[in-house]
Each structure stands twice: as C-alpha cells, then as structure tokens.
Amino acid sequence: MFSILICEDDNHIRRLFRDTLEKEGYSVFEAIDGVMALETLEKNHIDLLITDVMMPHMDGHVLTKTLREGGLELPILMITARESIDDKKTGFKAGTDDYMVKPVDMDEMLLRVFALLRRAKIANEQRLVVGKTILDYEALTLSIGDETITLPKKEFLLLFKLLSAPNRIFTRAQIMDEIWGYESESDHRTVDVHIKRLREKLENNRDFEIITVKGLGYKARV
C-alpha cells in the first residue's frame, strides 16, 4: 500500500483529498503546513507528497525546496490557486514533479498520483532481468551477454515499463501520461515511433517480444 501525505491548510480540501485517496486504497497522512509535513516525513515512510502552495509558517515552495536540498526524491504534486506561468516556473524550479490548479478535479488528481507513483517505482527498481537480457536503469543500458547498448531515455523507460509487467496491455494514453507526462504536446504516434525503433534494435533478441494489441496498445511477451 502506498502512503501519501497531504499538506493543505484548508480543512475541507484536505479531507476531500483524503477521502478520495483512501477510497482508492492509499494510506493517507495529513499536515496543515510545511513544518508539520516535515515532522510527518521524519517519522513515517511517505511515497508521495501532495502540497498546497499558500500555507502559513512554511509554504509549498519552501517545503519542496527544503526536501530536494535534503536529498529526498519522493514525487511531489503541487496544488495552487494561481495559474500563471511564472507561478508554475517557481514550483518546478523548487523541485515539484507535477502541478494542478484549483479547483482540482478528483479523477484527474488520481490519474496524476498513479502516474507519479508508477514513475517513482520504475526509478527505484534499478535493474531488470529478463532471460539473458539485463536493463540497467541508472545507466540506461540494455545488455545481452557481452553486448551492451545505451538507449535514449524515452526508449529505455518505455521498454522498462513493458517488461516490468509482462503480458499486461498498456494503452498509448497510459504510456504517454507516465513517460512523457500530462503536459506533453506530443501525440500518441510518438509511442508508435519509439516502439518501431525498439523493435529494430532488438530484432534478434529472443528473450521477449513487443506485441501490438490492435485497438488497445502494446504489451511485452516473454
């Protein structure tokens, strides 16, 4: 079960977030400002932080910057009432991973939380072995016996994602959201292009095969 910390000084919004996340099976912690959030993070394992920007004592920007400077790499979803590009730049420069503007759509929030946790899980699983094929996340390399190739980051993440869940079908939309991000201006054909490149590079690999599931997306068959 993933643990999520909600840092929000508005009681109604915080409870709404909590109830929504708990219905999806997440374990939820609450904080009313950045100071309380830091105390919670010191005492508990937290997989993802959802933080408001405007809060007393310590706002979301300072909280995020403090966590990043301290070496904490958990995914952070920042919530704000401000929609200007300057505000977003401030948030991303502080170290947030994603951004939502109030009023927050609960279904969209759940999708973003899922995508952030998925990416974090992939990043934490540094090495994946499929038959004689080894994927090294840190080096972005694929090794088969004595041969090692370095893949472009998006190609590597796409392959790692498929091989992390063999025979599971991933839609193009899921792949785009989790690897390229919700804010990407690329369309779903980008996924097809990357799949084509991977197939060309791995045409002699016998450990797995990337399968097109017509009308749905892709899966890895091992």
CSV table of C-alpha atoms in Angstrom, one decimal, residues 2 113-123 160-162 164-165 168 170 178:
chain,number,residue,atom,x,y,z
A,2,PHE,CA,1.4,3.4,-1.0
A,113,VAL,CA,-1.0,10.4,-8.5
A,114,PHE,CA,-0.9,7.0,-10.2
A,115,ALA,CA,1.4,8.2,-12.9
A,116,LEU,CA,3.8,9.8,-10.4
A,117,LEU,CA,3.9,6.7,-8.3
A,118,ARG,CA,4.4,4.5,-11.3
A,119,ARG,CA,7.4,6.6,-12.5
A,120,ALA,CA,8.9,6.6,-9.0
A,121,LYS,CA,8.5,2.8,-8.8
A,122,ILE,CA,10.3,2.3,-12.1
A,123,ALA,CA,13.1,4.6,-11.0
A,160,PHE,CA,11.4,-1.0,-18.9
A,161,LYS,CA,7.7,-0.3,-18.4
A,162,LEU,CA,6.6,-3.0,-20.7
A,164,SER,CA,8.1,-4.7,-15.7
A,165,ALA,CA,4.7,-6.1,-16.3
A,168,ARG,CA,0.0,-6.6,-19.4
A,170,PHE,CA,-0.6,-0.7,-21.8
A,178,GLU,CA,3.5,8.1,-17.5
